[in-house]
GROMACS .gro file of C-alpha atoms in nm:
model
  428
    1MET     CA    1  -0.997   0.895  -0.006
    2ASN     CA    2  -1.263   1.117   0.150
    3PHE     CA    3  -1.530   0.849   0.097
    4HIS     CA    4  -1.376   0.723  -0.228
    5PRO     CA    5  -1.120   0.450  -0.292
    6PRO     CA    6  -0.779   0.541  -0.432
    7LEU     CA    7  -0.745   0.610  -0.802
    8SER     CA    8  -0.748   0.303  -1.018
    9LEU     CA    9  -0.456   0.246  -1.249
   10SER     CA   10  -0.681   0.053  -1.484
   11LYS     CA   11  -0.731   0.223  -1.822
   12ASN     CA   12  -1.051   0.021  -1.862
   13THR     CA   13  -1.214   0.191  -1.563
   14SER     CA   14  -1.450   0.479  -1.630
   15PHE     CA   15  -1.456   0.601  -1.271
   16LEU     CA   16  -1.183   0.687  -1.016
   17LEU     CA   17  -1.071   0.410  -0.780
   18CYS     CA   18  -0.772   0.393  -0.699
   19LEU     CA   19   0.362  -0.588   0.775
   20LEU     CA   20   0.599  -0.766   0.706
   21ALA     CA   21   0.817  -0.920   0.966
   22GLY     CA   22   1.007  -1.202   0.790
   23PHE     CA   23   1.383  -1.188   0.757
   24LEU     CA   24   1.430  -1.271   0.390
   25VAL     CA   25   1.728  -1.341   0.169
   26ILE     CA   26   1.661  -1.284  -0.200
   27PRO     CA   27   1.830  -1.442  -0.502
   28SER     CA   28   2.009  -1.240  -0.766
   29ALA     CA   29   1.839  -1.123  -1.085
   30ALA     CA   30   2.016  -1.400  -1.275
   31GLN     CA   31   1.836  -1.659  -1.064
   32GLU     CA   32   1.505  -1.512  -1.175
   33SER     CA   33   1.521  -1.674  -1.520
   34GLY     CA   34   1.287  -1.961  -1.431
   35ASN     CA   35   1.042  -1.746  -1.241
   36ALA     CA   36   0.767  -1.726  -1.504
   37ALA     CA   37   0.762  -2.099  -1.573
   38ALA     CA   38   0.754  -2.178  -1.202
   39ALA     CA   39   0.471  -1.936  -1.123
   40CYS     CA   40   0.182  -2.080  -0.927
   41HIS     CA   41  -0.185  -2.076  -1.028
   42ALA     CA   42  -0.354  -1.983  -0.700
   43ARG     CA   43  -0.707  -2.103  -0.619
   44VAL     CA   44  -0.979  -1.920  -0.428
   45THR     CA   45  -1.152  -2.181  -0.213
   46ALA     CA   46  -1.387  -1.950  -0.016
   47ASN     CA   47  -1.518  -1.593  -0.020
   48ASP     CA   48  -1.680  -1.515   0.315
   49VAL     CA   49  -1.834  -1.209   0.480
   50VAL     CA   50  -1.652  -1.143   0.809
   51VAL     CA   51  -1.805  -0.799   0.886
   52ALA     CA   52  -2.152  -0.741   0.743
   53ASP     CA   53  -2.277  -0.394   0.652
   54HIS     CA   54  -2.516  -0.381   0.948
   55GLU     CA   55  -2.234  -0.479   1.186
   56ARG     CA   56  -2.014  -0.203   1.050
   57ARG     CA   57  -2.294   0.053   1.093
   58GLU     CA   58  -2.365  -0.062   1.447
   59GLU     CA   59  -1.996  -0.032   1.532
   60ALA     CA   60  -2.016   0.344   1.473
   61PHE     CA   61  -2.201   0.384   1.804
   62HIS     CA   62  -1.926   0.211   2.005
   63VAL     CA   63  -1.602   0.356   1.868
   64LEU     CA   64  -1.377   0.528   2.122
   65PRO     CA   65  -1.294   0.795   2.219
   66ASP     CA   66  -1.643   0.940   2.247
   67GLY     CA   67  -1.705   1.201   1.980
   68ILE     CA   68  -1.446   1.069   1.735
   69LEU     CA   69  -1.737   1.006   1.497
   70PRO     CA   70  -1.930   1.335   1.479
   71HIS     CA   71  -2.252   1.171   1.355
   72PRO     CA   72  -2.235   0.793   1.401
   73GLY     CA   73  -2.590   0.735   1.281
   74GLN     CA   74  -2.541   0.916   0.951
   75TRP     CA   75  -2.378   0.813   0.626
   76PRO     CA   76  -2.115   0.676   0.587
   77TYR     CA   77  -2.171   0.491   0.917
   78PHE     CA   78  -1.805   0.426   1.004
   79ALA     CA   79  -1.627   0.419   0.664
   80TRP     CA   80  -1.403   0.125   0.752
   81SER     CA   81  -1.173   0.003   0.618
   82ASP     CA   82  -1.058   0.271   0.377
   83THR     CA   83  -0.709   0.113   0.352
   84PRO     CA   84  -0.587  -0.247   0.340
   85LEU     CA   85  -0.616  -0.400   0.687
   86GLY     CA   86  -0.295  -0.447   0.880
   87VAL     CA   87  -0.294  -0.756   1.102
   88ALA     CA   88  -0.067  -0.837   1.398
   89HIS     CA   89  -0.086  -1.073   1.693
   90THR     CA   90  -0.167  -0.923   2.031
   91ARG     CA   91   0.132  -0.907   2.266
   92ASP     CA   92   0.016  -1.216   2.456
   93GLY     CA   93  -0.057  -1.405   2.134
   94SER     CA   94  -0.419  -1.475   2.232
   95GLY     CA   95  -0.579  -1.283   1.946
   96TYR     CA   96  -0.523  -1.040   1.663
   97LEU     CA   97  -0.509  -0.663   1.622
   98PHE     CA   98  -0.664  -0.521   1.304
   99PHE     CA   99  -0.559  -0.179   1.177
  100GLY     CA  100  -0.742   0.021   0.912
  101SER     CA  101  -0.868   0.367   0.831
  102ASP     CA  102  -1.213   0.509   0.897
  103GLY     CA  103  -1.236   0.729   0.588
  104GLY     CA  104  -1.505   0.959   0.729
  105CYS     CA  105  -1.457   1.317   0.845
  106HIS     CA  106  -1.337   1.364   1.204
  107LEU     CA  107  -1.217   1.724   1.240
  108ASN     CA  108  -1.351   2.059   1.112
  109CYS     CA  109  -1.622   1.882   0.914
  110GLY     CA  110  -1.798   2.123   0.683
  111GLY     CA  111  -1.525   2.384   0.731
  112LYS     CA  112  -1.232   2.497   0.522
  113THR     CA  113  -0.982   2.256   0.677
  114PRO     CA  114  -1.157   1.920   0.730
  115ARG     CA  115  -0.955   1.615   0.827
  116TYR     CA  116  -1.063   1.277   0.693
  117GLY     CA  117  -0.926   0.933   0.773
  118SER     CA  118  -0.779   0.778   1.086
  119ILE     CA  119  -0.597   0.479   1.226
  120THR     CA  120  -0.839   0.237   1.389
  121VAL     CA  121  -0.750  -0.064   1.600
  122SER     CA  122  -0.980  -0.351   1.690
  123THR     CA  123  -0.909  -0.671   1.881
  124GLY     CA  124  -1.063  -0.981   1.730
  125THR     CA  125  -1.008  -1.309   1.554
  126LEU     CA  126  -0.946  -1.394   1.192
  127ASP     CA  127  -1.318  -1.475   1.168
  128HIS     CA  128  -1.431  -1.161   1.356
  129PRO     CA  129  -1.200  -0.861   1.293
  130LEU     CA  130  -1.421  -0.626   1.498
  131GLY     CA  131  -1.452  -0.869   1.787
  132GLU     CA  132  -1.776  -1.009   1.919
  133PRO     CA  133  -2.054  -0.996   2.024
  134LEU     CA  134  -2.205  -0.734   1.793
  135GLY     CA  135  -2.254  -0.398   1.960
  136ASP     CA  136  -2.038  -0.483   2.260
  137PRO     CA  137  -1.686  -0.557   2.136
  138ASN     CA  138  -1.427  -0.624   2.404
  139PRO     CA  139  -1.239  -0.396   2.395
  140PRO     CA  140  -1.417  -0.141   2.171
  141VAL     CA  141  -1.264  -0.016   1.848
  142THR     CA  142  -1.046   0.290   1.907
  143GLU     CA  143  -0.953   0.559   1.654
  144PHE     CA  144  -0.663   0.801   1.631
  145VAL     CA  145  -0.671   1.109   1.406
  146PHE     CA  146  -0.336   1.268   1.327
  147PRO     CA  147  -0.292   1.625   1.445
  148VAL     CA  148  -0.094   1.866   1.229
  149SER     CA  149   0.269   1.815   1.330
  150ARG     CA  150   0.617   1.917   1.224
  151ASN     CA  151   0.617   1.619   0.988
  152LEU     CA  152   0.264   1.648   0.849
  153PRO     CA  153   0.180   1.967   0.654
  154ALA     CA  154  -0.137   2.161   0.733
  155ASN     CA  155  -0.264   2.125   0.373
  156ILE     CA  156  -0.309   1.748   0.416
  157ASP     CA  157  -0.683   1.671   0.443
  158TYR     CA  158  -0.668   1.289   0.467
  159VAL     CA  159  -0.447   1.053   0.668
  160GLY     CA  160  -0.534   0.686   0.701
  161GLY     CA  161  -0.322   0.390   0.809
  162GLY     CA  162  -0.348   0.013   0.785
  163PRO     CA  163  -0.041  -0.199   0.692
  164VAL     CA  164   0.151  -0.257   1.016
  165TYR     CA  165   0.484  -0.405   1.131
  166ARG     CA  166   0.552  -0.541   1.481
  167VAL     CA  167   0.915  -0.484   1.586
  168PRO     CA  168   1.047  -0.824   1.698
  169ASP     CA  169   1.224  -0.905   2.023
  170GLY     CA  170   1.588  -0.807   2.033
  171GLU     CA  171   1.548  -0.511   1.796
  172PRO     CA  172   1.540  -0.137   1.883
  173GLY     CA  173   1.190  -0.056   2.006
  174ALA     CA  174   1.095  -0.424   2.043
  175GLY     CA  175   0.718  -0.469   2.062
  176ASP     CA  176   0.642  -0.131   1.902
  177LEU     CA  177   0.414  -0.106   1.601
  178ILE     CA  178   0.514   0.080   1.285
  179ILE     CA  179   0.234   0.163   1.045
  180VAL     CA  180   0.234   0.285   0.685
  181TYR     CA  181  -0.013   0.569   0.636
  182HIS     CA  182  -0.156   0.721   0.319
  183ALA     CA  183  -0.179   1.102   0.319
  184GLU     CA  184  -0.363   1.321   0.068
  185ARG     CA  185  -0.380   1.684  -0.033
  186PRO     CA  186  -0.685   1.804  -0.235
  187ALA     CA  187  -0.623   1.811  -0.610
  188SER     CA  188  -0.825   1.662  -0.896
  189PRO     CA  189  -0.924   1.468  -0.694
  190PHE     CA  190  -0.613   1.420  -0.474
  191TRP     CA  191  -0.233   1.412  -0.456
  192SER     CA  192  -0.089   1.155  -0.218
  193TRP     CA  193   0.216   1.041  -0.021
  194LEU     CA  194   0.314   0.754   0.209
  195GLY     CA  195   0.444   0.805   0.563
  196LEU     CA  196   0.528   0.609   0.877
  197ALA     CA  197   0.406   0.635   1.235
  198ARG     CA  198   0.492   0.451   1.558
  199SER     CA  199   0.282   0.328   1.849
  200THR     CA  200   0.399   0.204   2.188
  201ASP     CA  201   0.051   0.136   2.328
  202GLU     CA  202  -0.086  -0.126   2.087
  203GLY     CA  203  -0.221   0.128   1.838
  204VAL     CA  204  -0.423   0.354   2.067
  205THR     CA  205  -0.199   0.656   1.994
  206TRP     CA  206   0.060   0.720   1.724
  207THR     CA  207   0.369   0.938   1.674
  208ASP     CA  208   0.416   1.067   1.321
  209LEU     CA  209   0.761   0.982   1.183
  210GLY     CA  210   0.722   1.171   0.856
  211LEU     CA  211   0.653   1.123   0.486
  212ILE     CA  212   0.869   0.869   0.301
  213ILE     CA  213   0.735   0.815  -0.055
  214GLY     CA  214   0.604   1.064  -0.311
  215GLY     CA  215   0.591   1.111  -0.686
  216THR     CA  216   0.847   1.263  -0.920
  217HIS     CA  217   0.635   1.562  -1.013
  218ALA     CA  218   0.559   1.860  -0.792
  219TYR     CA  219   0.209   1.891  -0.654
  220SER     CA  220  -0.050   2.016  -0.902
  221ALA     CA  221  -0.406   2.114  -0.807
  222GLN     CA  222  -0.515   2.015  -1.160
  223GLY     CA  223  -0.356   1.670  -1.145
  224TRP     CA  224  -0.365   1.357  -0.933
  225LEU     CA  225  -0.111   1.118  -0.786
  226ASP     CA  226  -0.196   0.782  -0.632
  227ILE     CA  227   0.095   0.629  -0.441
  228GLY     CA  228  -0.108   0.340  -0.293
  229ASP     CA  229  -0.104   0.192   0.059
  230GLY     CA  230   0.213  -0.017   0.063
  231ASN     CA  231   0.338  -0.239   0.345
  232LEU     CA  232   0.688  -0.286   0.488
  233VAL     CA  233   0.885  -0.592   0.377
  234VAL     CA  234   1.207  -0.691   0.557
  235VAL     CA  235   1.479  -0.811   0.318
  236ASN     CA  236   1.846  -0.908   0.351
  237ASP     CA  237   2.056  -0.790   0.056
  238PRO     CA  238   2.225  -1.103  -0.091
  239LYS     CA  239   2.544  -0.913  -0.179
  240THR     CA  240   2.604  -0.712   0.136
  241ALA     CA  241   2.390  -0.902   0.394
  242GLN     CA  242   2.255  -0.563   0.501
  243LYS     CA  243   1.896  -0.560   0.618
  244TYR     CA  244   1.641  -0.326   0.460
  245PHE     CA  245   1.278  -0.229   0.470
  246TYR     CA  246   1.132  -0.249   0.118
  247ILE     CA  247   0.806  -0.074   0.031
  248TYR     CA  248   0.622  -0.119  -0.300
  249PHE     CA  249   0.395   0.140  -0.460
  250PRO     CA  250   0.238   0.255  -0.786
  251GLN     CA  251   0.304   0.602  -0.926
  252GLY     CA  252  -0.033   0.656  -1.090
  253CYS     CA  253   0.008   1.014  -1.201
  254PHE     CA  254  -0.183   1.257  -1.425
  255LEU     CA  255  -0.083   1.619  -1.482
  256ASN     CA  256  -0.446   1.701  -1.560
  257SER     CA  257  -0.765   1.514  -1.646
  258THR     CA  258  -0.626   1.378  -1.976
  259THR     CA  259  -0.243   1.386  -1.961
  260PRO     CA  260  -0.060   1.104  -1.779
  261CYS     CA  261   0.277   1.179  -1.627
  262SER     CA  262   0.572   1.062  -1.835
  263ASP     CA  263   0.686   0.830  -1.554
  264PHE     CA  264   0.347   0.674  -1.475
  265ALA     CA  265   0.437   0.338  -1.315
  266TYR     CA  266   0.222   0.045  -1.206
  267LEU     CA  267   0.468  -0.112  -0.960
  268SER     CA  268   0.783   0.041  -0.812
  269VAL     CA  269   0.990  -0.011  -0.497
  270ALA     CA  270   1.204   0.184  -0.249
  271ARG     CA  271   1.412   0.073   0.045
  272ALA     CA  272   1.570   0.208   0.365
  273SER     CA  273   1.816   0.068   0.616
  274TYR     CA  274   1.628  -0.150   0.864
  275ASP     CA  275   1.842  -0.037   1.156
  276GLU     CA  276   1.815   0.332   1.067
  277VAL     CA  277   1.436   0.317   1.046
  278LEU     CA  278   1.403   0.132   1.378
  279THR     CA  279   1.643   0.369   1.552
  280ALA     CA  280   1.458   0.675   1.423
  281SER     CA  281   1.125   0.520   1.519
  282MET     CA  282   1.239   0.436   1.873
  283THR     CA  283   1.359   0.793   1.933
  284GLY     CA  284   1.069   0.962   1.754
  285ALA     CA  285   1.300   1.114   1.491
  286SER     CA  286   1.187   1.178   1.136
  287VAL     CA  287   1.235   0.900   0.880
  288THR     CA  288   1.193   1.141   0.588
  289GLY     CA  289   1.490   1.100   0.355
  290LEU     CA  290   1.580   0.746   0.462
  291PHE     CA  291   1.408   0.567   0.171
  292GLN     CA  292   1.569   0.545  -0.174
  293LYS     CA  293   1.382   0.438  -0.487
  294TYR     CA  294   1.505   0.164  -0.722
  295PHE     CA  295   1.585   0.311  -1.065
  296LYS     CA  296   1.765   0.137  -1.353
  297GLY     CA  297   1.938  -0.114  -1.128
  298GLN     CA  298   2.041   0.131  -0.858
  299TRP     CA  299   1.893   0.237  -0.523
  300ASN     CA  300   1.990   0.601  -0.559
  301GLN     CA  301   1.674   0.807  -0.607
  302PRO     CA  302   1.517   0.994  -0.313
  303GLY     CA  303   1.192   0.848  -0.185
  304LEU     CA  304   0.991   1.170  -0.186
  305ASP     CA  305   1.063   1.300  -0.536
  306GLY     CA  306   1.304   1.063  -0.712
  307LYS     CA  307   1.256   0.853  -1.024
  308ALA     CA  308   1.150   0.489  -1.001
  309SER     CA  309   1.169   0.196  -1.241
  310GLU     CA  310   0.864   0.005  -1.360
  311LEU     CA  311   0.886  -0.349  -1.216
  312PHE     CA  312   0.575  -0.481  -1.387
  313PRO     CA  313   0.602  -0.476  -1.770
  314ALA     CA  314   0.331  -0.741  -1.806
  315VAL     CA  315   0.053  -0.523  -1.662
  316THR     CA  316  -0.302  -0.556  -1.794
  317GLY     CA  317  -0.628  -0.381  -1.712
  318GLN     CA  318  -0.715  -0.677  -1.491
  319THR     CA  319  -0.389  -0.698  -1.298
  320ASP     CA  320  -0.286  -0.345  -1.207
  321GLY     CA  321  -0.360  -0.152  -0.890
  322ASP     CA  322  -0.250  -0.104  -0.532
  323PRO     CA  323   0.014  -0.365  -0.432
  324GLN     CA  324   0.062  -0.549  -0.106
  325ILE     CA  325   0.379  -0.763  -0.112
  326TYR     CA  326   0.461  -1.056   0.119
  327TRP     CA  327   0.704  -1.344   0.155
  328SER     CA  328   0.580  -1.702   0.116
  329SER     CA  329   0.767  -1.954   0.329
  330PHE     CA  330   0.590  -2.226   0.129
  331ARG     CA  331   0.661  -2.099  -0.223
  332LYS     CA  332   0.998  -1.942  -0.126
  333ARG     CA  333   0.928  -1.623  -0.315
  334PHE     CA  334   0.761  -1.286  -0.296
  335ILE     CA  335   0.383  -1.281  -0.333
  336ALA     CA  336   0.191  -0.980  -0.466
  337ILE     CA  337  -0.176  -0.911  -0.405
  338LEU     CA  338  -0.290  -0.625  -0.629
  339ASN     CA  339  -0.630  -0.460  -0.624
  340ASN     CA  340  -0.768  -0.191  -0.856
  341GLY     CA  341  -1.134  -0.185  -0.752
  342GLN     CA  342  -1.252  -0.414  -1.031
  343TYR     CA  343  -1.011  -0.702  -0.979
  344THR     CA  344  -0.790  -0.864  -0.720
  345ALA     CA  345  -0.482  -1.034  -0.868
  346TYR     CA  346  -0.204  -1.267  -0.748
  347GLY     CA  347   0.159  -1.285  -0.863
  348GLU     CA  348   0.500  -1.420  -0.767
  349SER     CA  349   0.862  -1.307  -0.795
  350LEU     CA  350   1.186  -1.474  -0.688
  351ASP     CA  351   1.382  -1.153  -0.634
  352GLY     CA  352   1.111  -0.893  -0.577
  353LEU     CA  353   1.239  -0.685  -0.869
  354HIS     CA  354   1.112  -0.885  -1.168
  355TRP     CA  355   0.742  -0.964  -1.185
  356PRO     CA  356   0.578  -1.173  -1.460
  357ALA     CA  357   0.208  -1.152  -1.550
  358MET     CA  358  -0.039  -1.164  -1.262
  359GLN     CA  359  -0.339  -1.394  -1.222
  360VAL     CA  360  -0.690  -1.259  -1.155
  361LEU     CA  361  -0.838  -1.407  -0.836
  362ILE     CA  362  -1.175  -1.228  -0.842
  363GLY     CA  363  -1.341  -0.972  -1.064
  364LYS     CA  364  -1.495  -0.937  -1.406
  365ASN     CA  365  -1.542  -0.650  -1.649
  366PRO     CA  366  -1.779  -0.481  -1.659
  367GLN     CA  367  -1.923  -0.528  -1.313
  368THR     CA  368  -2.122  -0.338  -1.053
  369ALA     CA  369  -1.947  -0.442  -0.733
  370THR     CA  370  -1.627  -0.271  -0.618
  371TYR     CA  371  -1.347  -0.470  -0.457
  372ALA     CA  372  -1.106  -0.245  -0.268
  373TYR     CA  373  -0.805  -0.259  -0.033
  374SER     CA  374  -0.707  -0.626  -0.057
  375ASN     CA  375  -0.434  -0.764   0.169
  376ALA     CA  376  -0.294  -1.107   0.260
  377VAL     CA  377  -0.266  -1.268   0.603
  378GLY     CA  378  -0.071  -1.581   0.690
  379LEU     CA  379  -0.230  -1.839   0.917
  380GLY     CA  380   0.085  -1.928   1.112
  381GLU     CA  381   0.276  -1.767   1.396
  382ASN     CA  382   0.359  -1.459   1.187
  383PRO     CA  383   0.062  -1.314   0.994
  384ALA     CA  384   0.308  -1.144   0.755
  385ILE     CA  385   0.448  -1.476   0.627
  386LEU     CA  386   0.227  -1.672   0.389
  387GLY     CA  387   0.194  -2.050   0.375
  388SER     CA  388   0.021  -2.294   0.142
  389THR     CA  389  -0.314  -2.135   0.238
  390PHE     CA  390  -0.370  -1.772   0.339
  391TYR     CA  391  -0.649  -1.517   0.373
  392SER     CA  392  -0.706  -1.197   0.177
  393TYR     CA  393  -0.939  -0.942   0.339
  394TYR     CA  394  -1.097  -0.669   0.128
  395THR     CA  395  -1.370  -0.403   0.139
  396ASP     CA  396  -1.668  -0.493  -0.078
  397TRP     CA  397  -1.914  -0.233  -0.209
  398ALA     CA  398  -2.175  -0.466  -0.351
  399LEU     CA  399  -2.360  -0.193  -0.544
  400GLY     CA  400  -2.048  -0.008  -0.656
  401ILE     CA  401  -2.139   0.296  -0.440
  402SER     CA  402  -1.895   0.409  -0.171
  403TRP     CA  403  -1.997   0.261   0.166
  404GLN     CA  404  -2.365   0.211   0.067
  405PRO     CA  405  -2.353  -0.077   0.155
  406ALA     CA  406  -2.003  -0.196   0.251
  407ALA     CA  407  -1.883  -0.522   0.404
  408ILE     CA  408  -1.546  -0.673   0.488
  409LYS     CA  409  -1.501  -1.000   0.301
  410ARG     CA  410  -1.226  -1.259   0.312
  411LEU     CA  411  -1.088  -1.479   0.040
  412THR     CA  412  -0.928  -1.810   0.130
  413VAL     CA  413  -0.645  -1.861  -0.120
  414SER     CA  414  -0.460  -2.189  -0.171
  415VAL     CA  415  -0.131  -2.251  -0.351
  416GLU     CA  416  -0.093  -2.602  -0.209
  417GLN     CA  417  -0.133  -2.773  -0.546
  418CYS     CA  418   0.175  -2.585  -0.673
  419GLY     CA  419   0.397  -2.756  -0.419
  420PRO     CA  420   0.659  -2.594  -0.195
  421GLY     CA  421   0.916  -2.377  -0.367
  422SER     CA  422   1.284  -2.458  -0.351
  423THR     CA  423   1.546  -2.220  -0.216
  424PRO     CA  424   1.806  -2.128  -0.482
  425ALA     CA  425   2.127  -2.327  -0.441
  426THR     CA  426   2.332  -2.023  -0.342
  427LEU     CA  427   2.106  -1.969  -0.041
  428LYS     CA  428   2.121  -2.321   0.099
   0.00000   0.00000   0.00000
């Protein structure tokens, strides 16, 4: 990321771009047959600026701890958010916590081993993610930069986190936060992985739990691998009733500047035992090795280097990109928000494993503006569960130049005209 968005999976692009807490029961693949016909045509009813460029630049002078931004008055003026925003209620329910990455350099800047990216946390409202008033947020934004640890190799030069999961009451580590982070090693331009970290102090500090998702191919300095910025989805297996964390990701892979990897995939998924992940998180143990990728109908491929099936055969240049997946209590199905820098798209799936064609929400080709790091936020008690109307926050580079300028914008998306979905008969 290092002041650029993740690699786009769009073949039409000439430049490089690149939370869930519901307890879900999914139908079988056979029940998916009517999915395409029942798909909803979502409507964007508003597109608002919630953090203007000048507000983001001003925030650089107030971020804690002091010195976390080496030069707050210089470009890129607090490069936030360089991942999709994770959103959770505060413990007392009075407001919201927003998690994202400041993509600027924080350690050894200008040296041989710089460290870019962070996990930031701000307390605000859905209208004001950085809090208010401007220049005096209460409390200030705080940032955490990962040190090199036993789980995070020294050759990683970027770590940034955003999508977050709040452990519910009654579960191991209740109240803790688990975040998905995106880690990069320099390549052409980068090679990336996904990992997890845990916080017990509302996101001020984090314990690295280890890398969980990587590509099939070994690292290559001449290639690139974009694994996205996926979020955790809690799912009950309909056959075994066992609970899992699902995580969705692309495997956008090139061996060099012209040769795509043979298993280049636009949308794939892995899962791990819910209880095993929470137990490891609570004790600070590594979660590396717990996730298994879905491949040809089986969950038997290792998360870090195993094969993964393509879940999205209907991909187009407008509807590829970095996926964020949620459950809709209104539509009774999985909702995908995908973003590739040029477009943000919407899609639905009954079982989370079969995805028909997506619908473009915003974007046109060609265009100057860059739309990056889209998410979705429900307006009810649980921000990870979507209703008939929900928000989608994204980073907007109006001139198509990284962070010059950059604002956080918010789509209001409605699926109300589609009507509520019906739960398959076997689940009633």
